[in-house]
mmCIF file of C-alpha atoms and ligand atoms in Angstrom:
data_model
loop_
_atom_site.group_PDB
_atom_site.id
_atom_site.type_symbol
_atom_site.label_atom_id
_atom_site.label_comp_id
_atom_site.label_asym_id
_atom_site.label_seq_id
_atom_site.Cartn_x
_atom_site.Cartn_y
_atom_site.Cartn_z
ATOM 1 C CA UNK N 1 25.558 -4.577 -37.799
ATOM 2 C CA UNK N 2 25.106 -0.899 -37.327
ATOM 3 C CA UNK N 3 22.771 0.332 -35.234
ATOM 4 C CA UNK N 4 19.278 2.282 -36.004
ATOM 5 C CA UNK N 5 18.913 6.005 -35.286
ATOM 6 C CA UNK N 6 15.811 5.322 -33.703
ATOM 7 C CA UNK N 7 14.259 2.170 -31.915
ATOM 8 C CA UNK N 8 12.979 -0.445 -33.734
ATOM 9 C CA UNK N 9 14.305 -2.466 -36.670
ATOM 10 C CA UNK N 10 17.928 -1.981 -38.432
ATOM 11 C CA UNK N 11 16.899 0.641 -40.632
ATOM 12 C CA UNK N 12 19.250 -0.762 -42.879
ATOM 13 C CA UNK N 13 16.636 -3.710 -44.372
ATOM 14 C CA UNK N 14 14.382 -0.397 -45.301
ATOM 15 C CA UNK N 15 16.428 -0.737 -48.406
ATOM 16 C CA UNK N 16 17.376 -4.335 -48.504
ATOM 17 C CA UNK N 17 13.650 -4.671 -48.652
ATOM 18 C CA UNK N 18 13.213 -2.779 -52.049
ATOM 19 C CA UNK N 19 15.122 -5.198 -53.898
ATOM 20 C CA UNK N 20 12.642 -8.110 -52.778
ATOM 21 C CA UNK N 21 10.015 -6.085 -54.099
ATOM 22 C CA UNK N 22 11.756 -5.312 -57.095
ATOM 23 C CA UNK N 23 12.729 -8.586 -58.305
ATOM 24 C CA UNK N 24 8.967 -9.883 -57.849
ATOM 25 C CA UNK N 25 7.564 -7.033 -59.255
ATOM 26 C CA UNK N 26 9.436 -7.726 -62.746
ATOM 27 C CA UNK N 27 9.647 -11.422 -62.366
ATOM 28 C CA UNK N 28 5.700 -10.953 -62.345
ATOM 29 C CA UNK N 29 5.753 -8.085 -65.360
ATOM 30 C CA UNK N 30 7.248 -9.900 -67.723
ATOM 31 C CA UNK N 31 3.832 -12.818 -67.723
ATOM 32 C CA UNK N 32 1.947 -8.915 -67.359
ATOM 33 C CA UNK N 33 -1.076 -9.474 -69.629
ATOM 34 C CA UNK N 34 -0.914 -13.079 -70.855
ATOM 35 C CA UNK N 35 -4.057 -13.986 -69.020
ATOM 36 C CA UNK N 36 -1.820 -16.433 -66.848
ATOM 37 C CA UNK N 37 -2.739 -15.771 -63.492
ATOM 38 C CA UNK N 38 -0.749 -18.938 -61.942
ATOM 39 C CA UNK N 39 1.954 -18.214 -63.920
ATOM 40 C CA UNK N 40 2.708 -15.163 -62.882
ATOM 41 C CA UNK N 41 2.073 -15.769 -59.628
ATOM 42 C CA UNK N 42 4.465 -18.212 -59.460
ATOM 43 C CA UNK N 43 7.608 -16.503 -60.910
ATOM 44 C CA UNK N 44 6.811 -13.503 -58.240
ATOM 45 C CA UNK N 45 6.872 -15.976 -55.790
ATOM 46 C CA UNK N 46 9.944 -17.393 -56.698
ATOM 47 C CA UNK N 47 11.663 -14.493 -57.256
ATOM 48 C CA UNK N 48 10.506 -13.198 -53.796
ATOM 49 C CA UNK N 49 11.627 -15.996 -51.907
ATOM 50 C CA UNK N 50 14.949 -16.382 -53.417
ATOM 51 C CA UNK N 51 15.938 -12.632 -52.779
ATOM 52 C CA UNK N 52 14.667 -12.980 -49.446
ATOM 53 C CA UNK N 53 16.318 -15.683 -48.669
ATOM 54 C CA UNK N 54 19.794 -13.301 -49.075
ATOM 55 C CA UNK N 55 18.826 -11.133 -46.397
ATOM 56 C CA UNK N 56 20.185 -10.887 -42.920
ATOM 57 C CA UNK N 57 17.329 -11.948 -41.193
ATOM 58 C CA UNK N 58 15.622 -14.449 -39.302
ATOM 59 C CA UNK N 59 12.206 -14.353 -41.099
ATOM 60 C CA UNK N 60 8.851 -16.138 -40.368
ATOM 61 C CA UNK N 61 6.390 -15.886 -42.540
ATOM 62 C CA UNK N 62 3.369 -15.064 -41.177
ATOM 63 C CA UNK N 63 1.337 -13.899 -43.529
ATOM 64 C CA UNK N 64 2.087 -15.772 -46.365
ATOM 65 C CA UNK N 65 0.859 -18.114 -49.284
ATOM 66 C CA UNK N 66 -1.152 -20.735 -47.417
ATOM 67 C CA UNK N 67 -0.622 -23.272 -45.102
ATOM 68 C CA UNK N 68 2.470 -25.608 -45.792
ATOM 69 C CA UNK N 69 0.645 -28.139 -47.861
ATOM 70 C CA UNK N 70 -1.231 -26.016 -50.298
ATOM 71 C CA UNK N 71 1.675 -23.802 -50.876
ATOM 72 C CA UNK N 72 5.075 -25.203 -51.684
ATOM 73 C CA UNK N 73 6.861 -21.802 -51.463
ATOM 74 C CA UNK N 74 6.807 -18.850 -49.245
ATOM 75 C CA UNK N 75 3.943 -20.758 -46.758
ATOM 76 C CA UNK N 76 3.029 -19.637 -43.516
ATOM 77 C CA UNK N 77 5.574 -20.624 -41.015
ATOM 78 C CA UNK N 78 8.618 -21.108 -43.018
ATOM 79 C CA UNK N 79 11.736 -19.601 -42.139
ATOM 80 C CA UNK N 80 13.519 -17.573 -44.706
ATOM 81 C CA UNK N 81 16.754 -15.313 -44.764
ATOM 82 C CA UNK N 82 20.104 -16.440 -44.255
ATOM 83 C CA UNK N 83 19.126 -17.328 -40.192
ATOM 84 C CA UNK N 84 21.404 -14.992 -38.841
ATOM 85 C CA UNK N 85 20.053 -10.823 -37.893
ATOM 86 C CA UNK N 86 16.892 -9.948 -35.885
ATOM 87 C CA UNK N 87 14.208 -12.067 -35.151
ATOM 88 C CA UNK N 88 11.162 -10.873 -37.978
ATOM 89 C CA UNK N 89 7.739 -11.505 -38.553
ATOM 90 C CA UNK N 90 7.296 -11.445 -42.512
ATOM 91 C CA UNK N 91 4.207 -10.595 -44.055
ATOM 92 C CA UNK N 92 3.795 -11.068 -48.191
ATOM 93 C CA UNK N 93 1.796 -11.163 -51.079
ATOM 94 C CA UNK N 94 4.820 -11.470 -54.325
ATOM 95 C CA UNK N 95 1.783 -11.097 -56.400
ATOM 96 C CA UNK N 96 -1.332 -8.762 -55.198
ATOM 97 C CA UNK N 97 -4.103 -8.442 -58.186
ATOM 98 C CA UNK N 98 -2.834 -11.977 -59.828
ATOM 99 C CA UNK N 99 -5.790 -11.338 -62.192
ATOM 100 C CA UNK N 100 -5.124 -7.633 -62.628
ATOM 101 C CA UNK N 101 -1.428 -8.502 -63.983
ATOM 102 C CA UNK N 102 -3.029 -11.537 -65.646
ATOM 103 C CA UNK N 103 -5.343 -9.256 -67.807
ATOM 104 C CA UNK N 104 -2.587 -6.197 -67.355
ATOM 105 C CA UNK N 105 -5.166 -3.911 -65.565
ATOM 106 C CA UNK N 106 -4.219 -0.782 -63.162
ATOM 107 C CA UNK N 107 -2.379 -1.697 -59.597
ATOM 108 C CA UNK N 108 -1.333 -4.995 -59.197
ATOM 109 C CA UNK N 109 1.814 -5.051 -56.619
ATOM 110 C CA UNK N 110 4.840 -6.937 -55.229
ATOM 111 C CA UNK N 111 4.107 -6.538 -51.154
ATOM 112 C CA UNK N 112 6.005 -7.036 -48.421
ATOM 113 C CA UNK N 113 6.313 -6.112 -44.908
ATOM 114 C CA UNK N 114 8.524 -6.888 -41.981
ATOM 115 C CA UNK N 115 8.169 -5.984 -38.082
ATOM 116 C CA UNK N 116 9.330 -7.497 -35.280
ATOM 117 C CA UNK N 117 8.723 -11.106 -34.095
ATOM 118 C CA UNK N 118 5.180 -11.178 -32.532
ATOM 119 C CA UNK N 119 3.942 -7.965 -34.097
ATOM 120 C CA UNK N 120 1.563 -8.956 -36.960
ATOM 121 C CA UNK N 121 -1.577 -10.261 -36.664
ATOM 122 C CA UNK N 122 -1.503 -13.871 -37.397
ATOM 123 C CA UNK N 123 -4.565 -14.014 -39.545
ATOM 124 C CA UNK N 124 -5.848 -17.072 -40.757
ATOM 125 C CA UNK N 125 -6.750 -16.958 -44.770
ATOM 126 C CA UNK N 126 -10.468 -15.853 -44.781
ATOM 127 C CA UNK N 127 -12.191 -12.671 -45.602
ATOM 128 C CA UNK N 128 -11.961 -9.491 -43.614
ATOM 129 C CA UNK N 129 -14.243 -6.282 -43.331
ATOM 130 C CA UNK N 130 -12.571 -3.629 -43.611
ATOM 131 C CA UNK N 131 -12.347 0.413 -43.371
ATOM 132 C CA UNK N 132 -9.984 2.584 -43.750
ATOM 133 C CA UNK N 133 -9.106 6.807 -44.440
ATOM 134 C CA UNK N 134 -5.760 7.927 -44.717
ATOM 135 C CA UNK N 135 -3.792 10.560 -42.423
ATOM 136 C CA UNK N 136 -5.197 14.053 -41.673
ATOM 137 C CA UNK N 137 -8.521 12.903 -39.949
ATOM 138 C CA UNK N 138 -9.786 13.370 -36.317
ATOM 139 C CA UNK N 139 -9.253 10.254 -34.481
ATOM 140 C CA UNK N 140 -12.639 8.074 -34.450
ATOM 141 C CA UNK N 141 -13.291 9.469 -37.880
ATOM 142 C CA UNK N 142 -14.755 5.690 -39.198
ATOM 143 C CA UNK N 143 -16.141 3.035 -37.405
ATOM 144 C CA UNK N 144 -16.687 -0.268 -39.095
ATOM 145 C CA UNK N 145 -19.690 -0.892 -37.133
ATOM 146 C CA UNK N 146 -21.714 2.084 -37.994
ATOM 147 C CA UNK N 147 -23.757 2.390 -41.229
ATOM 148 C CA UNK N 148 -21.638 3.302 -44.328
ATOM 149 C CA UNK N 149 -23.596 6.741 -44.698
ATOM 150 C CA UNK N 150 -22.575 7.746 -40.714
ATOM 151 C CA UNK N 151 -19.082 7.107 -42.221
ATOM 152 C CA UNK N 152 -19.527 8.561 -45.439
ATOM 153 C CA UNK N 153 -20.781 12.069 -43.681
ATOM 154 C CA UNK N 154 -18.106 11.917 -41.247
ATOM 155 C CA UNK N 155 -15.261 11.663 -43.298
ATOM 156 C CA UNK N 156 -17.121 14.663 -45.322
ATOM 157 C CA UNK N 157 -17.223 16.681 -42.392
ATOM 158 C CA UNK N 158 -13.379 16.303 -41.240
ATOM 159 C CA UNK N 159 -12.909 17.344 -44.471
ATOM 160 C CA UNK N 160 -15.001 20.171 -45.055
ATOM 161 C CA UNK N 161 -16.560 19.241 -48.115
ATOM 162 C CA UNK N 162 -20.078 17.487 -49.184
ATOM 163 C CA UNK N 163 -20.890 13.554 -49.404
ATOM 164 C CA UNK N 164 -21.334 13.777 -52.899
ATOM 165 C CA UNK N 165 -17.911 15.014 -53.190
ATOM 166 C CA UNK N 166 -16.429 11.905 -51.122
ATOM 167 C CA UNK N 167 -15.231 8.652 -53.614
ATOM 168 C CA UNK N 168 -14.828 5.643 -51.621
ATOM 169 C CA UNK N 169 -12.996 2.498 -53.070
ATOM 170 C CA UNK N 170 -15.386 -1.132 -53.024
ATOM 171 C CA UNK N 171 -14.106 -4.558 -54.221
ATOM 172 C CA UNK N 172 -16.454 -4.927 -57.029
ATOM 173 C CA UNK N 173 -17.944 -8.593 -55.335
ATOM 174 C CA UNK N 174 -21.945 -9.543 -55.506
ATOM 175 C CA UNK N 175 -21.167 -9.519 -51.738
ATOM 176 C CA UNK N 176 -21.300 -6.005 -51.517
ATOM 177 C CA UNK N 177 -24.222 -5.321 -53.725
ATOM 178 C CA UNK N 178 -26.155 -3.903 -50.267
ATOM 179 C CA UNK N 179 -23.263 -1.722 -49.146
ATOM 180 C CA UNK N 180 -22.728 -0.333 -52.833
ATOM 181 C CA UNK N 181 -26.264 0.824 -53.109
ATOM 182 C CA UNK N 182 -26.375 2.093 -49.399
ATOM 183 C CA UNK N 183 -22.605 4.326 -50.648
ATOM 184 C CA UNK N 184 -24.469 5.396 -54.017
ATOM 185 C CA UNK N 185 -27.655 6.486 -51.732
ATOM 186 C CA UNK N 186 -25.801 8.976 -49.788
ATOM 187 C CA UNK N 187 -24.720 10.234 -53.501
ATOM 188 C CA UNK N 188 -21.080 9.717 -52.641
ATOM 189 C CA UNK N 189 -18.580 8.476 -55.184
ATOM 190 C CA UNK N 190 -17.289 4.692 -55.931
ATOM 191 C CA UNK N 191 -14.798 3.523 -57.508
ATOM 192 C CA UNK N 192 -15.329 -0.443 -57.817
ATOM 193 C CA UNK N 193 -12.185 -2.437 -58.489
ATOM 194 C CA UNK N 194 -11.993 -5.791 -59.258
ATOM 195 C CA UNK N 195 -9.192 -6.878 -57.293
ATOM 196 C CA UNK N 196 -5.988 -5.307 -55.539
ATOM 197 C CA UNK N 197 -7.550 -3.890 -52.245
ATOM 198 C CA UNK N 198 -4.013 -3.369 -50.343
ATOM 199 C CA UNK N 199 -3.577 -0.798 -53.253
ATOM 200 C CA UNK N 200 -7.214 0.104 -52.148
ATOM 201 C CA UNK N 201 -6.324 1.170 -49.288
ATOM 202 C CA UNK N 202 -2.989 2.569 -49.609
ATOM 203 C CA UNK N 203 -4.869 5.387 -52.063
ATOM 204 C CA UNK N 204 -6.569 6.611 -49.057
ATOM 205 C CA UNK N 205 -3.213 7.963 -48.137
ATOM 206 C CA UNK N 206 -3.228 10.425 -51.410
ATOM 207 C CA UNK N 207 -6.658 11.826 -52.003
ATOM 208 C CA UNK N 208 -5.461 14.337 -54.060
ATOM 209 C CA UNK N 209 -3.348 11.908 -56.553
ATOM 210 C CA UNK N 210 -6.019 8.756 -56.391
ATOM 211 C CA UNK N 211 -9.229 10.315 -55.781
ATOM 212 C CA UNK N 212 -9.966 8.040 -53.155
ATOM 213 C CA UNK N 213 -11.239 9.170 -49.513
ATOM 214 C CA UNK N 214 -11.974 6.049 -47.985
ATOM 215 C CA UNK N 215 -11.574 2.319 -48.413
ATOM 216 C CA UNK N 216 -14.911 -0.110 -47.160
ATOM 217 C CA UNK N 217 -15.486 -3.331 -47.823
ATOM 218 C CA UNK N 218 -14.611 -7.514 -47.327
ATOM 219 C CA UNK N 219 -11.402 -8.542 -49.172
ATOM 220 C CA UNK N 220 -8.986 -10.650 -47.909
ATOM 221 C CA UNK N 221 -7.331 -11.248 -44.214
ATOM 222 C CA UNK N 222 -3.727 -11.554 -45.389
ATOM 223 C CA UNK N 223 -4.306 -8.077 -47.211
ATOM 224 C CA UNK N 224 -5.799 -6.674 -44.444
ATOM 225 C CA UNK N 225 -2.987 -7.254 -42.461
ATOM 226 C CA UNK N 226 -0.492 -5.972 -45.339
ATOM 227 C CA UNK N 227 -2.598 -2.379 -45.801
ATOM 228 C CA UNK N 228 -2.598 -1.730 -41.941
ATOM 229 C CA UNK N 229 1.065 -1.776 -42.280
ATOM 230 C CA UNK N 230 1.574 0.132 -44.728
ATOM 231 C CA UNK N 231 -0.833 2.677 -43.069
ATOM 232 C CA UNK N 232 1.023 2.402 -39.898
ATOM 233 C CA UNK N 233 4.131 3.702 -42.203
ATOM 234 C CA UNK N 234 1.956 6.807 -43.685
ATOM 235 C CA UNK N 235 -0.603 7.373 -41.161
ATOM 236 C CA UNK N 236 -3.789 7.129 -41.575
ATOM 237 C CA UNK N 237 -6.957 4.618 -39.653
ATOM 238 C CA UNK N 238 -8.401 1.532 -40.296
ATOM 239 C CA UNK N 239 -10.208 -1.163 -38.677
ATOM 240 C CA UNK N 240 -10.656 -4.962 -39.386
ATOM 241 C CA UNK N 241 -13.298 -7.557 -38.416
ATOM 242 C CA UNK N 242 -12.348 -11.155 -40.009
ATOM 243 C CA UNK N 243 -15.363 -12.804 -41.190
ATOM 244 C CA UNK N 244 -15.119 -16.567 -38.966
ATOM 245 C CA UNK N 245 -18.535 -17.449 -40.092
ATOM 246 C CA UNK N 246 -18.209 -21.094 -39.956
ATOM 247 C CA UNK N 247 -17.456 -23.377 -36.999
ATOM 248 C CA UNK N 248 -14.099 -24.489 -39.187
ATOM 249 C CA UNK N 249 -12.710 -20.683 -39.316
ATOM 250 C CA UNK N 250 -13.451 -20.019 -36.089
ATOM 251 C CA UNK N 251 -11.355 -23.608 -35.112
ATOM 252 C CA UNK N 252 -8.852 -22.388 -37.425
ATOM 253 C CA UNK N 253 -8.325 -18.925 -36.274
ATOM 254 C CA UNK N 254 -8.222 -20.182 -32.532
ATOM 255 C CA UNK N 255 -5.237 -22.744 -33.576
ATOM 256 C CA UNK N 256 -3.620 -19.169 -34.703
ATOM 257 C CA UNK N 257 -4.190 -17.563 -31.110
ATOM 258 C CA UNK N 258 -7.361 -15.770 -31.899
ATOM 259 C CA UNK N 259 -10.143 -16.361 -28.983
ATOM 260 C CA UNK N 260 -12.590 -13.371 -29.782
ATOM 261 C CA UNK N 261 -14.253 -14.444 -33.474
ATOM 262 C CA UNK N 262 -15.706 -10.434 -33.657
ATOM 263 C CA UNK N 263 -12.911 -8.449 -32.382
ATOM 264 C CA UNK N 264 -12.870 -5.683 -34.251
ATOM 265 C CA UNK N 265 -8.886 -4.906 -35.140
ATOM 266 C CA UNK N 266 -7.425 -1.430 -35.031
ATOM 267 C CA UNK N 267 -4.825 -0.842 -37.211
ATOM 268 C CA UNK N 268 -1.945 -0.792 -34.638
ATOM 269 C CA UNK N 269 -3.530 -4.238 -33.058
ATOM 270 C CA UNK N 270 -2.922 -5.206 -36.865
ATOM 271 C CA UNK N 271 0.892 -4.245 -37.355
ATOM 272 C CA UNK N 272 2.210 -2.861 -33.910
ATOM 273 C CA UNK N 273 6.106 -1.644 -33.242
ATOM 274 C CA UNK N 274 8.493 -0.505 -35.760
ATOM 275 C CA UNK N 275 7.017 -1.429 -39.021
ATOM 276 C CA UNK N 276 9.148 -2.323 -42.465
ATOM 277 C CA UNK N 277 6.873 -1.705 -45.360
ATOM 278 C CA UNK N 278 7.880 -1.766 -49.660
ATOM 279 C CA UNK N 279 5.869 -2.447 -52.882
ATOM 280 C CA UNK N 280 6.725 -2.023 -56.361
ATOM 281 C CA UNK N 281 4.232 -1.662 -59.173
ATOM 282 C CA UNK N 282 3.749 -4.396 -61.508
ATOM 283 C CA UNK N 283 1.335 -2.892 -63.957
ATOM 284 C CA UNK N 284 0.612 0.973 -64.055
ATOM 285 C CA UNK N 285 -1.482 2.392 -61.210
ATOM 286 C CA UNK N 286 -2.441 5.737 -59.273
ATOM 287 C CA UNK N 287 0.515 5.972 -56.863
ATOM 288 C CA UNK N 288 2.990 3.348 -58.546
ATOM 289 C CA UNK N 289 3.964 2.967 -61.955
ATOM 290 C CA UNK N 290 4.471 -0.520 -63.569
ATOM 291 C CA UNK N 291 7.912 -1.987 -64.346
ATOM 292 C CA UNK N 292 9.131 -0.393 -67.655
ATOM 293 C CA UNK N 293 11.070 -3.078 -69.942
ATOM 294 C CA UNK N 294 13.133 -0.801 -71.973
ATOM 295 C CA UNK N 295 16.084 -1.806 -74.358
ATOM 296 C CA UNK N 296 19.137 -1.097 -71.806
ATOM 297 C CA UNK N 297 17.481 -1.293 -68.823
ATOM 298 C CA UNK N 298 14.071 -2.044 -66.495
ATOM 299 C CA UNK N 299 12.700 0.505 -64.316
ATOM 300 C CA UNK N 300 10.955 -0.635 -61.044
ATOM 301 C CA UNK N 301 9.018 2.229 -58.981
ATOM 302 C CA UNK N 302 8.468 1.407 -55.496
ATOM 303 C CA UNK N 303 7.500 2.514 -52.405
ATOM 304 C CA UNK N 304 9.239 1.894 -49.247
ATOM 305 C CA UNK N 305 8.552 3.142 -45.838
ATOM 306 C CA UNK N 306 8.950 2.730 -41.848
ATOM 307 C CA UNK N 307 6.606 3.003 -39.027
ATOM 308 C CA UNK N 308 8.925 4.454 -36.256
ATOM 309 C CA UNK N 309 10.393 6.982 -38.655
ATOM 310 C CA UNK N 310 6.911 7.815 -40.598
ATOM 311 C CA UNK N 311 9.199 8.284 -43.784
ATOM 312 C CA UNK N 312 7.669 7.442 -46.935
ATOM 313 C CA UNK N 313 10.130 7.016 -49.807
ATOM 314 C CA UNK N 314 9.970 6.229 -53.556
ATOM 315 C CA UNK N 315 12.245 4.691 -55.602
ATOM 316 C CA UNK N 316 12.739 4.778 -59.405
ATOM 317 C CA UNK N 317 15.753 2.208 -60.321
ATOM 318 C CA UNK N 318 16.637 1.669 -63.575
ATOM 319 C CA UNK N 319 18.007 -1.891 -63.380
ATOM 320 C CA UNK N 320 20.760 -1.972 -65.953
ATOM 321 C CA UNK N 321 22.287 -5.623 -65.463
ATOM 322 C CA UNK N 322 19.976 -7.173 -67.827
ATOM 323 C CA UNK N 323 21.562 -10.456 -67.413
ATOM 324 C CA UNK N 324 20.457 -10.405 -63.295
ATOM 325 C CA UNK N 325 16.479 -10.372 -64.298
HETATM 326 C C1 VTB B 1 -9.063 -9.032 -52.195
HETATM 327 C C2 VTB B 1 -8.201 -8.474 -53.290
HETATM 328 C C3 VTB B 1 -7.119 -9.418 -53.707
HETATM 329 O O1 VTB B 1 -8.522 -11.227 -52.972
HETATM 330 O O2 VTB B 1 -8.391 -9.088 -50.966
HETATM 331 C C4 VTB B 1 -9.602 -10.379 -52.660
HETATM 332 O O3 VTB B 1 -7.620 -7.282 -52.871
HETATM 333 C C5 VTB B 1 -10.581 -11.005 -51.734
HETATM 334 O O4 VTB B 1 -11.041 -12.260 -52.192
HETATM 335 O O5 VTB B 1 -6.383 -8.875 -54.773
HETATM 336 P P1 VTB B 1 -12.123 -12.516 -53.379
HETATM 337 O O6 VTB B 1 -11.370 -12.353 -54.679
HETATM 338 O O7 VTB B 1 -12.581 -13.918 -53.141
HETATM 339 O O8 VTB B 1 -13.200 -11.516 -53.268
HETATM 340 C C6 VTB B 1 -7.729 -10.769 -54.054
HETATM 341 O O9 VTB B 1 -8.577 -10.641 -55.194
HETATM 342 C C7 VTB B 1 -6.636 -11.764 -54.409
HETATM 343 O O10 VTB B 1 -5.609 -11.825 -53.472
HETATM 344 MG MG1 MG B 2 -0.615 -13.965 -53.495
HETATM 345 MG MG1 MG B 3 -3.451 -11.157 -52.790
#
């Protein structure tokens, strides 16, 4: 194999990597608004897997579907590529925003990332808190234990303008009823979604194009893990705290290594070396457009980037081998 330009991963699976995406993304599309959440889920699992499974890799998943027994496919701890290339942690989600495809709403993905073996956090499936801003800030700009409005004014500050003209992005959940009101106090912006909080995040990254300033809130660990590397790929900050509020996920999270129940994760404790990030939109959304099923052809959109390189591409493929999809 040729060697990378720079340490890390062969750059060369930055591409391969698209294609996994890809093939999710419009396995998933095509179920895009039939209200089938499972459905669709499973065809962008299926998809994901198999085009994986072509790549010259030896994958783990890591981050994953489940454990082995509630998830037949793509579980955490299988082995997937062809068992021969570097050593990689895998971290997925073929379908993020099942229920946003399901009822065709803005921003569901196809996620993926890779890094080296040992790099991603292996977090158990249970909720995380989360914050995050994307690149330009001061360092110590947010802090997930301080009050939302100390974060609120201090990402208003770093960027020179006033609270009210900060939007930050909540999972609409009755779980956040108390930090929504304590947000809408401080007369800052929200934009509640109902699902999709990798893309949350992400849109951070591109104020300008999404609106959104900052990401706060408790979505899911698996996501958590995805977003910090894709931020690691763009820049940006974000911390984690997984929420092991029961005796069980505390038991569970210690069989996956982790002795400290509140250790608050920074981004790079999250995803740490050389970083492989891609998604492709599956229904239309702020950064990504959905896959377009034209007569001749599909069009994917995705982006695809790398930590050691900080280089952020997008890709608009018109897939014209019908027969392939
Ligand atoms: C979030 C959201 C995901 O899970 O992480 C959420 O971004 C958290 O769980 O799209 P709840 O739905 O239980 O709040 C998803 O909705 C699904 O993966
Ligand atoms: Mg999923
Ligand atoms: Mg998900």
């Amino acid at each position: 194999m040729l060697k990378s330009a720079s340490a890390g991963l062969d750059r060369i699976l930055t591409l391969e990597l698209v294609r996994v995406t890809e093939r999710a993304a419009v396995a998933a599309a095509r179920l895009r608004g039939r209200g089938d959440e499972k459905a669709a889920d499973q065809v962008a699992v299926d998809a994901m897997r198999s085009e994986l499974n072509r790549l010259p890799i030896k994958g783990t998943v890591v981050i994953g579907e489940g454990e082995r027994d509630e998830a037949p496919m793509l579980y955490i701890g299988e082995e997937v590529g062809i068992g021969e290339g570097p050593e990689v942690d895998i971290a997925l989600d073929p379908l993020e925003g099942t229920t946003i495809c399901a009822k065709n709403l803005p921003n569901s993905l196809a996620v993926i990332a890779i890094a080296e073996k040992g790099s991603l956090l292996y977090a158990p499936d249970v909720y995380m808190d989360k914050i995050a801003v994307g690149p330009g800030y001061p360092a110590g700009v947010i802090d997930i234990d301080a009050p939302a409005i100390a974060n609120l004014e201090s990402v208003a500050k770093a960027k020179g303008v006033k609270v009210n003209e900060i939007t930050a992005c909540i999972l609409d959940r009755p779980r956040h009823a108390r930090l929504i009101e304590e947000v809408r106090a401080t007369g800052a912006a929200i934009r509640l979604i109902g699902d999709g909080d990798v893309a949350g995040v992400i849109h951070t990254t591109d104020p300008d194009e999404t609106g959104i300033d900052i990401y706060i809130g408790i979505g899911g660990a698996p996501e958590g893990v995805l977003a910090a590397a894709a931020l690691r790929c763009i820049g940006g900050q974000m911390q984690g705290r997984l929420q092991l509020n029961t005796d069980e996920k505390v038991a569970r999270a210690a069989k996956m290594g982790i002795s400290d129940p509140n250790k608050v994760y920074q981004m790079d404790e999250m995803a740490r070396g050389d970083v492989l990030f891609a998604a492709t939109g599956v229904t239309d959304g702020n950064l990504l457009a959905g896959v377009k099923f034209a007569r001749d052809y599909i069009q994917t959109h995705t982006i695809v980037m790398r930590s050691s390189s900080l280089t952020v591409r997008e890709i608009k493929a018109k897939h014209q081998d019908l027969e392939k999809f």
